[in-house]
Amino acid sequence: MEEGKLSRKDFLRRTGGLLAASIVPMSLVEIACGGRGKGTHEKFTFAFISDPHLTHIKGTNFVRNFDSGLNKAIETVNLMFPRPDFVVFGGDLAQLGKREELDHGMELLSKLKVPVKYVIGEHDYYLDLGNYWQDKISKLNYSFDHKGVHFVVLNSILTYDTWIKRWKTPEERMNEMARLDNPNGSPFMVGDDQITWLKKDLENVKSGTPLVVLSHSPLYKIYKPWNFWTDDAETIQSILSRFDNVTVFHGHVHQVLYNQIKNISFYALMSTAWPWPYPESYTQSPNYIPKMTVFMNRQDPFHERDGTGWAFVNMDNAREEMHYKLWENKDRIVKYDDSAGHPVDSEYQKPESRILPQTHY
């Protein structure tokens, strides 16, 4: 093996050991889409880094812990051999959308040695409504094809014009949207213009083509008081309904979460910054947490890397197998079960097999 490079096998073995000492906050996605045994699509790998929430303090000072999480992900991607074809960044590079935060994040991400596909989050957007992001980083929505898979990137964190015009300053608007449990927040949505674009984009894509959708907020409804919510999610699901297999990867919720709605499998990615509690811990409003999701347990809530992590996803015959890697915690494997018709945790799905979650957040 060439010095400084790791085979995939060695990478898995070494990072398994590294988890005992440090977090590797990255998600690695390997796709081997063959169309249920057809085997006509080329295997490839991409990595997924999400929600670092880089926070500017003063001058050149930023919150160290959040920088550390993102740097660890970048370093791990660069150690991979063979390298992934590209990296998907899942949004919320900044905490309050400041140019200092976005520039700092791009400086860190520039160390990646493979191309990056960007998804915008609400913390990147609501200070200037995405203008700096579009000028310096990426389009807000786009699509691309890679080795037989059609990828769609959506800006799922738009909201209503009446709410946007409600605030006196951009900073006030950003601060109101940045808070998790703010009753003055507003639900996310994809919006009519982007829905029109999505329909046009998919017109010439065959229903048997593997489709991967990348968004920041989940494209289904979980918990409105915390904005784990996309108002027009059902419209997006309807547009995707003609495809044989659709997988949605999203950030925003900072926790292990999986779901199945008709032909669409949903998987949340871990954050490199911090975990959120599950909405069931806040009982004042109903939640729609997927019943199939087995909650992650918290190994050490007092450690700065607790609840952050990474995952592998393998897709075989257009079905996924996701490996959640949690800091100093037992790995979780969640994969699509044809007999069940939805993702199933390979070890903990049966209630009698589960380890207790920690609910005292």
Coordinates of N, CA and C in Angstrom, one line a residue, residues 14 37 48 76 81 88 99 103 111 158 164 182 184 203 248 274 277 296:
R14 N -9.5 0.8 10.2 CA -8.8 1.8 11.0 C -9.8 2.8 11.6
G37 N -30.5 -6.7 -9.7 CA -29.9 -7.9 -10.3 C -29.4 -7.6 -11.7
F48 N -20.3 12.3 2.5 CA -21.4 13.2 2.8 C -21.0 13.9 4.1
T76 N -10.5 12.9 7.0 CA -10.8 11.5 6.8 C -11.1 11.2 5.3
F81 N -8.5 5.8 0.1 CA -8.0 5.4 -1.2 C -8.7 4.1 -1.6
V88 N -20.6 15.4 -1.0 CA -21.8 16.2 -0.9 C -21.7 16.9 0.5
R99 N -20.7 36.4 6.3 CA -19.6 36.2 5.2 C -18.4 35.6 5.9
D103 N -17.0 32.2 4.4 CA -15.6 32.3 3.9 C -14.7 31.3 4.6
K111 N -9.7 22.3 1.4 CA -8.6 21.3 1.6 C -9.0 19.9 1.0
L158 N -36.8 27.2 1.9 CA -37.5 28.4 1.6 C -38.7 28.6 2.5
I164 N -40.9 36.5 5.6 CA -39.6 37.1 5.2 C -39.7 38.7 5.4
N182 N -38.3 28.2 18.2 CA -38.8 29.5 18.2 C -40.3 29.6 17.7
N184 N -41.7 32.0 16.7 CA -41.8 33.0 15.6 C -41.2 32.5 14.3
E203 N -38.5 15.2 -16.5 CA -39.3 14.8 -17.7 C -38.6 13.7 -18.5
V248 N -33.8 9.6 -0.4 CA -33.6 11.0 0.0 C -32.6 11.0 1.1
W274 N -23.1 19.0 16.6 CA -23.8 18.5 17.8 C -25.0 17.7 17.4
P277 N -31.9 16.5 20.3 CA -32.7 15.5 20.9 C -33.9 15.1 19.9
M296 N -31.2 6.5 18.4 CA -29.8 6.3 18.9 C -29.8 6.6 20.4

